[in-house]
Amino acid sequence: MFENNYLSLIIFAPLAGAVINWFFGKRANSEMFSGAVACTAVGISTVVAFMIAFGIGTPHQGALFIPEGKPVLDHIWTWIQVGDFRADFGLGMDRLSGIYALFVTFVGLLIHIFATGYMHGDKGFYRFFAYLNLFMFSMLTLVLADNFLLMFVGWEGVGLCSYLLIGYYINKDEARRAAKKAFVMNRIGDWGVLMGVFLIFTITGSVSFFDKAVDGQAVQSVFSWVQNSANVSQADPFTWGAIFAGGLTSVGVLLFIGATGKSAQIPLLTWLPDAMAGPTPVSALIHAATMVTAGVYLVVRCNSIYQLAPTAMFIIAVIGAATAIFAATIGLAQNDIKKVLAYSTVSQLGYMFLACGVGAFVAAIFHVMTHAFFKALLFLGSGSVIHGMHHEQDMRRMGNLKKYMPITFFTMVTGWLAIAGIPFFAGFFSKDEILYKTFAAQGLGNWNYFLWGIGIVTAVLTAVYMTRMMVMTFWGSERFHQELPEEDQADHDDDDHHEIPADFKPHESPWTMTVPLVALAVLSTFGGLVGIPYALSSLPVVSSIVGEEANHFEETLKPVVKKLGADESHGAESEVKHFLAEGSSEEAAAHHSPEEIAAERWLALFSVLLAAGGIAIGWFMFAGNPLRKMPKVLERKWYLDEIYNKAIVDPITEGSRRFLWKGFDLGFIDGTINGLGSFVTEIGSLFRRIQVGFVRSYAAIILFGALVVLGYFIYYAYRTIG
Amino acid sequence: MDFINQYLLTILILVPTIGAVAIIAHQAFWKDESQLKWLTLGVTVLNFVLSLLLLGGAQASANGFSFEQNSPWIPAIGSNYHIGVDGLSLWLVLLTTFIMPIAVISTWHAVEKRPLAFYAFMLVLESAMIGVFVSLDLLVFYLFFEASLVPMFFLIGIWGGKQRIYAAVKFFIYTALGSLLMLVAIIALYYLHLQATGTGTFDYVTLLGSISSGSLTFGGSSAYTGTLLFLAFALAFSIKVPVFPFHTWLPDAHTEAPTAGSVILAAILLKMGTYGIMRFNFTLFPEASREMAWIFIVLAIIGITYGALVAMVQPDVKRLVAYSSVAHMGFVVLGMFSFTEQGMQGALYTMLAHGVTTGALFLLVGFIYERRHTREISEYGGLSNVMPIYATFFVITAMASVGLPFLNGFVGEFLIMLGMWSSTILPGSWNQIATMAAGTGVIFAAVYLLWMIQRVFFGKLTNEKNKSLSDLSLREIGIMAPLLFLMVFMGVYPKPILDSSKPSVVEIQRIVSGETKGGTVTELNIDGPEGR
């Protein structure tokens, strides 16, 4: 067991930053001070995370390299211990949480730096950075927690910070509504996580992620119970009944309910686009790069549970694919630049869950990481645009910005190409791997082809709407004074919105904003090279450029997502193995049959063509006519919000008011009691002469009580004698 | 010191009463009533400091109680002045002595009429509440239980809001009716014991001993006796908790009571009900408790969801908080009736957490009421613009109430649901279904509190009257500070409280779940502090 007490520094540095800004930020009244405190705090986390992950200056190996994926642990104190239940405040960094910690801290740091520029001049500057640091604390707690319950602390903590930051512009009506909506929808998901944790505890007797020893006592992890071969051989069957059977499938479904809330999947997706009411750095950090991928983290962390729960896997795959295409269609028709990116995030998260659902956990995490790079870049880029446009977010009033904002333009182009899936940008490898793994998934009947088909269509749509966004923003004519249609005016009635002066010229953003953009652009361009699949890296064209590199990413994560039942005898191939996608293992090319390699290469070529086709479609549709009218139903998000309000929110509110409160509480119960009361008062009126005021009721009750007591004794005596 | 330790509980009961006498007697020397608050504050603070000595922990006697005192009171009927604390009551006593000074400071500028009577009632109330939690003689318990009713009745009836008479009478009728039936049950117990063993007694420890040794059984006289006695006790306590559908006194009483009254009512008085069920119902009538458990679980779940749904649509802030109490106390009842260690420990923890959090919420509502003299949510909006500190405190407290991890509400509610989930009291998977249903209360809690916060604190400041509101004063920040500290501390480090209540709760759990002593000894050793 490896221990490193500096691990807690990763979470406590941002907490300290938040506390300092909270208590002294207002008094200091200096953007320099608040920004420096917040960035230093996250900087410390970043440095420590890198040191522990790569084993720089640590007495043990780096957490990413420890054999068999064993974690580096840091037990802080025992949190809740009752009966045989225990949950520690303890951290653990294994390969999975290591990767998460690395990109969360690093991307977080860049966004913090960006925010010092973006939030310049805001009167709540210190408050903003206190919240942002608090978010980093929660997110890193979520990722580094060594048990389900502490993870849930982070899980709820990021929800709280998201609530505070979405509602940051407290005077905006839209913001306060969005904040509450986000919190409540997340809470619905949290219900699932809680119930899942209860069930895990009753099944396995533990909530720990890792085997460890605390206070001289061994704690077995949930997953070593699950991976116990006796339990593996009893994997749940692929039936609908398994969902309600109270086994691992039920656990899987309950946890996934939580994931749908946090990661904005169907049906709990409508909060994320609304959350764009928060400041743009928040959208980049929380609602694109880090928090919303927590659901994927949860599923991958529990991959050994899911491997034994094929029904849950199937549900995840279907929901993921459905969300991917659903959100992509809406993204086509949005005019707010941040809304486009928000739906794009929902759609990409759908891809990640699709990957999880077909058993391609590595591909899911790979896409989480590359998505963190290019989506953070796109959001920050949009923030830069909004900043340069003096808080205009409507793309109909942009155009030709490449002339005014060249750095923003070039960096966003890399993000655009990355998300569209153009080789060799980061998004290409991860998305392509998801699509291939879906295609090659086994045990789904023919559903895998159908899911793959949805993935392909979504990929085309992604290229189209991203191209539309780029075209509307950066190319074409300058439409800074464009009149918007009447019906849309209502959405923009916040009073920060001032008229744009006639001689208005957008401007490029300061270096604090462009430097993070450039850094993220580099990552979006080259970040995918750590995980080139074997089928592509063995291509002569590729290997001549990047060398015949192994798939480092997959190598690293392999112990975390190891296939269950793999070390059993070959004769006893479980249903599980059939179901899972062929997890690639490239240390030996022998694991890849030539047919598979060929199939993967053809599919890769196909998706490149589709991406290029999508860009072409987008270009031809919108380059000439950026204000092309899109279908109303897409613009109104398939009327999902309206449906939810009419079908769920209104009936609950009205029912509670009319029937429960006014009808039952005031009408029935109080009516009965008051009737009883006046009866008692009637009796009490006998005593009116000697007792005044409400004391008479008291006397009446005493009398009544005394009669009851007397009656009882008479009855009792009668019965005893008789 | 020895003297104090020996009579500590009696001292804790008497100090406030002596204070009350002093307040009444002061008229002989000094006519000004306005400074009585200082005297009251001094007395309650003194009592709090004294109560901290309980943590010093004298050795518990064989029956599990420490600081025990047992002297004859009415020898003719065998009633003794028998008091003592164990892990269950210790924390409730501390909660009482802790909340009282806070409640007193909250009245600083609020009590204009008849301060003498007000503060005297407050102090008498404190004595009675402490007495309830430490009594080990049923008759003494009953007297304290009733005695706590009277001062609260007057606090609501004289210093309350517009509907105070209605609310006070309703409060009184409900609770007095319930406790009269309990008195009947107490007397019946006396006679049953007389019949079975030849001596009548009101002593809890003696009764418990007779029941567990089998010399007193309720099967003999009539099969229903145990159940009837259980119900008589349970009704008294259920009204106090309040368990749905006996809850309708609570919104009126809470809303009409002066701030200090609401705080004490929510923080302490409601706990007398859940404490009573756990202390008396579970140990004296374990079989009946198990038989009836499903009813209480159903009622608790209805209370949780119903309370939350009704809270959601309240136009009045204080009434909203009152209904949220119904939901939270539903959780406590649910945890107790799971008959698991987690559930019952969680129930105790939630009692304490709810005391702190809901007490704080009522204080916060009181602050704004003192400024604007309205509690209508629609009168507010955008308050965080003028009262940022107030808004911050409110959000933190609301989050604690919602059950955000690392704040105090979470620990208890989590343990309760975990306990219910792993319980075996209901047949088959009904235990899990019950937990799932109760879990929806966690969602609704977020809805009603955040919706209220959204309407009160965020948005534009539209109402002219709110534009000149002043933020919290130093005094107000001062009374909130210890509560906020406890919310965080109890959330991140529950170990001290959970560890010290463990032996008593486990013992009650053992009795009520009908396990034999031998069966749990090994388990105790595994979980006990020695084993770690």
Coordinates of C-alpha atoms in Angstrom, one line a residue, chain A residues 22 26 77-86 89 123 137 141 149-150 152-154 156-157 160 163-164 167 170-173 176-177 179-180 183-184 187-189 191 194-202 207 215 217 254 493-495 652-654 656-657 659-661 664-666 669-670 673-674 676-677 680-681 694-695 697-698 701-702 704-706 708-709 712-713 716 719-720, chain B residues 150 153-154 157 165-166 169-170 172-174 176-177 180-181 183-184 187-188 191-192 195 221-222 244-245 247-249 251-252 306 309-310 312-315 319 323 341-342 345 384-385 388 392 395 399 402-406 410-411 414-415 417-418 421-422 435-437 439-440 442-444 446-447 450-451 453-455 457-461 491-495 498-499 502 527 532:
Chain A
W22 CA -14.3 34.6 1.1
K26 CA -13.8 42.0 0.0
W77 CA -10.0 10.9 9.3
T78 CA -12.8 8.5 9.9
W79 CA -15.9 10.3 8.8
I80 CA -19.0 8.2 9.6
Q81 CA -18.7 4.9 11.3
V82 CA -21.8 3.2 12.7
G83 CA -22.2 -0.5 13.1
D84 CA -20.5 -2.3 10.3
F85 CA -20.8 0.8 8.0
R86 CA -17.7 2.9 7.6
F89 CA -12.5 11.0 4.7
K123 CA -18.0 43.9 -8.5
F137 CA -12.2 21.5 -4.0
T141 CA -12.8 15.5 -3.8
L149 CA -19.8 8.4 0.3
L150 CA -16.9 10.8 0.1
F152 CA -21.0 11.8 -3.0
V153 CA -19.7 14.7 -0.9
G154 CA -17.9 16.0 -4.0
E156 CA -23.2 17.2 -4.1
G157 CA -20.5 19.8 -3.6
L160 CA -23.8 23.4 -4.9
Y163 CA -25.9 26.4 -8.3
L164 CA -24.0 29.3 -6.9
G167 CA -26.9 32.1 -10.2
I170 CA -28.2 37.4 -9.1
N171 CA -30.2 40.1 -10.7
K172 CA -30.9 38.1 -13.8
D173 CA -34.2 36.3 -13.6
R176 CA -31.8 32.4 -10.7
R177 CA -34.3 30.1 -12.4
A179 CA -29.6 27.8 -10.9
K180 CA -32.5 26.3 -9.1
F183 CA -29.8 21.9 -8.5
V184 CA -33.1 20.2 -8.4
R187 CA -30.9 16.2 -6.8
I188 CA -33.2 13.9 -8.7
G189 CA -30.1 12.1 -9.9
W191 CA -31.5 10.1 -5.2
L194 CA -27.8 7.4 -2.7
M195 CA -30.0 4.4 -3.3
G196 CA -27.3 2.8 -5.3
V197 CA -24.8 3.3 -2.4
F198 CA -27.3 1.7 0.0
L199 CA -27.7 -1.3 -2.3
I200 CA -24.0 -1.6 -2.8
F201 CA -23.4 -1.6 0.9
T202 CA -26.1 -4.2 1.6
V207 CA -18.5 1.4 0.2
D215 CA -6.4 1.8 12.1
Q217 CA -8.2 -3.0 10.3
L254 CA -29.5 3.4 -9.8
D493 CA -34.4 41.8 -21.7
D494 CA -31.7 41.9 -19.0
D495 CA -30.7 45.4 -18.2
I652 CA -47.3 18.6 -8.4
T653 CA -47.4 22.2 -7.4
E654 CA -51.1 22.6 -8.0
S656 CA -50.0 20.1 -3.3
R657 CA -51.7 23.5 -3.0
F659 CA -55.5 19.0 -2.4
L660 CA -52.8 18.4 0.1
W661 CA -52.7 21.8 1.8
F664 CA -56.6 17.8 3.4
D665 CA -54.5 19.8 5.9
L666 CA -56.7 22.8 6.4
I669 CA -57.7 17.5 9.6
D670 CA -58.2 20.9 11.0
I673 CA -60.0 19.0 15.2
N674 CA -61.8 22.3 15.3
L676 CA -63.7 18.5 18.4
G677 CA -62.4 21.7 19.9
V680 CA -64.8 20.6 24.2
T681 CA -65.4 24.3 24.5
F694 CA -58.9 30.0 27.2
V695 CA -58.1 28.4 30.6
S697 CA -60.5 24.6 27.7
Y698 CA -57.7 23.5 29.9
I701 CA -59.6 18.8 29.2
I702 CA -58.4 18.0 32.7
F704 CA -62.3 15.0 30.4
G705 CA -59.0 13.3 31.2
A706 CA -59.9 12.7 34.7
V708 CA -61.3 8.8 31.2
V709 CA -58.9 7.8 34.0
Y712 CA -60.6 3.1 33.1
F713 CA -60.1 2.3 36.8
Y716 CA -60.2 -2.3 35.5
R719 CA -62.7 -6.8 35.5
T720 CA -60.2 -7.8 38.2
Chain B
V150 CA -47.8 25.4 30.2
F153 CA -48.8 27.8 25.9
F154 CA -48.4 31.2 27.4
G157 CA -50.8 32.9 23.7
I165 CA -55.1 32.5 20.7
Y166 CA -56.2 30.0 18.2
V169 CA -55.4 26.6 22.2
K170 CA -54.8 24.2 19.4
F172 CA -52.7 22.8 24.0
I173 CA -55.6 20.6 23.1
Y174 CA -53.6 18.4 20.9
A176 CA -52.7 17.7 26.4
L177 CA -55.1 15.1 25.0
L180 CA -53.5 12.3 29.3
L181 CA -53.7 8.9 27.6
L183 CA -50.9 9.1 32.1
V184 CA -53.5 6.4 32.0
I187 CA -50.9 4.2 36.0
A188 CA -51.8 1.0 34.3
Y191 CA -50.9 -1.7 38.6
L192 CA -49.7 -4.4 36.2
Q195 CA -50.2 -7.5 40.0
S221 CA -53.9 -10.1 31.4
S222 CA -55.0 -9.6 27.8
F244 CA -48.7 12.7 10.3
P245 CA -51.7 13.2 10.7
H247 CA -49.2 17.6 12.7
T248 CA -51.7 20.4 12.1
W249 CA -51.0 22.1 15.4
P251 CA -47.7 25.1 11.5
D252 CA -50.0 27.3 13.5
Y306 CA -46.5 15.3 2.5
L309 CA -45.0 19.0 -0.8
V310 CA -47.1 21.3 1.4
M312 CA -43.4 23.9 -1.2
V313 CA -46.6 25.8 -1.8
Q314 CA -46.6 27.9 1.4
P315 CA -46.8 31.6 0.8
R319 CA -45.0 28.3 7.8
Y323 CA -43.8 22.2 7.4
E341 CA -28.1 0.6 14.7
Q342 CA -27.6 2.9 11.7
Q345 CA -28.1 6.5 15.5
S384 CA -29.1 39.6 -1.3
N385 CA -28.5 43.0 -2.8
P388 CA -25.5 39.9 1.7
T392 CA -25.2 33.9 3.0
V395 CA -28.2 29.8 2.1
M399 CA -28.2 23.8 2.5
V402 CA -31.5 20.2 2.5
G403 CA -28.9 17.6 3.6
L404 CA -25.9 18.7 1.7
P405 CA -22.9 16.5 2.7
F406 CA -20.4 17.9 5.1
F410 CA -26.7 14.8 5.8
V411 CA -25.1 12.5 8.3
F414 CA -28.0 9.2 5.3
L415 CA -27.7 6.9 8.3
M417 CA -32.0 5.8 5.0
L418 CA -29.1 3.3 5.2
W421 CA -32.7 0.1 3.6
S422 CA -30.9 -2.7 5.5
T435 CA -36.3 3.9 1.7
M436 CA -36.8 4.9 -1.9
A437 CA -40.0 6.6 -1.1
G439 CA -35.6 9.4 -0.4
T440 CA -37.8 11.5 -2.6
V442 CA -34.5 14.7 -0.2
I443 CA -35.4 15.9 -3.6
F444 CA -38.4 17.9 -2.5
A446 CA -34.2 21.0 -2.3
V447 CA -37.2 22.2 -4.2
L450 CA -34.3 26.7 -3.0
W451 CA -37.5 28.0 -4.5
I453 CA -34.5 31.4 -1.6
Q454 CA -34.8 32.1 -5.2
R455 CA -37.9 34.2 -4.6
F457 CA -33.0 36.6 -2.1
F458 CA -32.3 36.6 -5.8
G459 CA -33.6 38.6 -8.6
K460 CA -34.0 42.4 -8.7
L461 CA -34.9 44.3 -5.6
G491 CA -21.2 17.5 9.3
V492 CA -17.5 16.8 8.9
Y493 CA -16.7 15.2 12.3
P494 CA -19.8 13.3 13.7
K495 CA -17.6 10.8 15.4
L498 CA -22.0 9.0 17.4
D499 CA -19.4 7.2 19.5
K502 CA -23.5 4.3 20.6
D527 CA -17.9 -2.7 16.8
R532 CA -10.9 -0.7 16.6

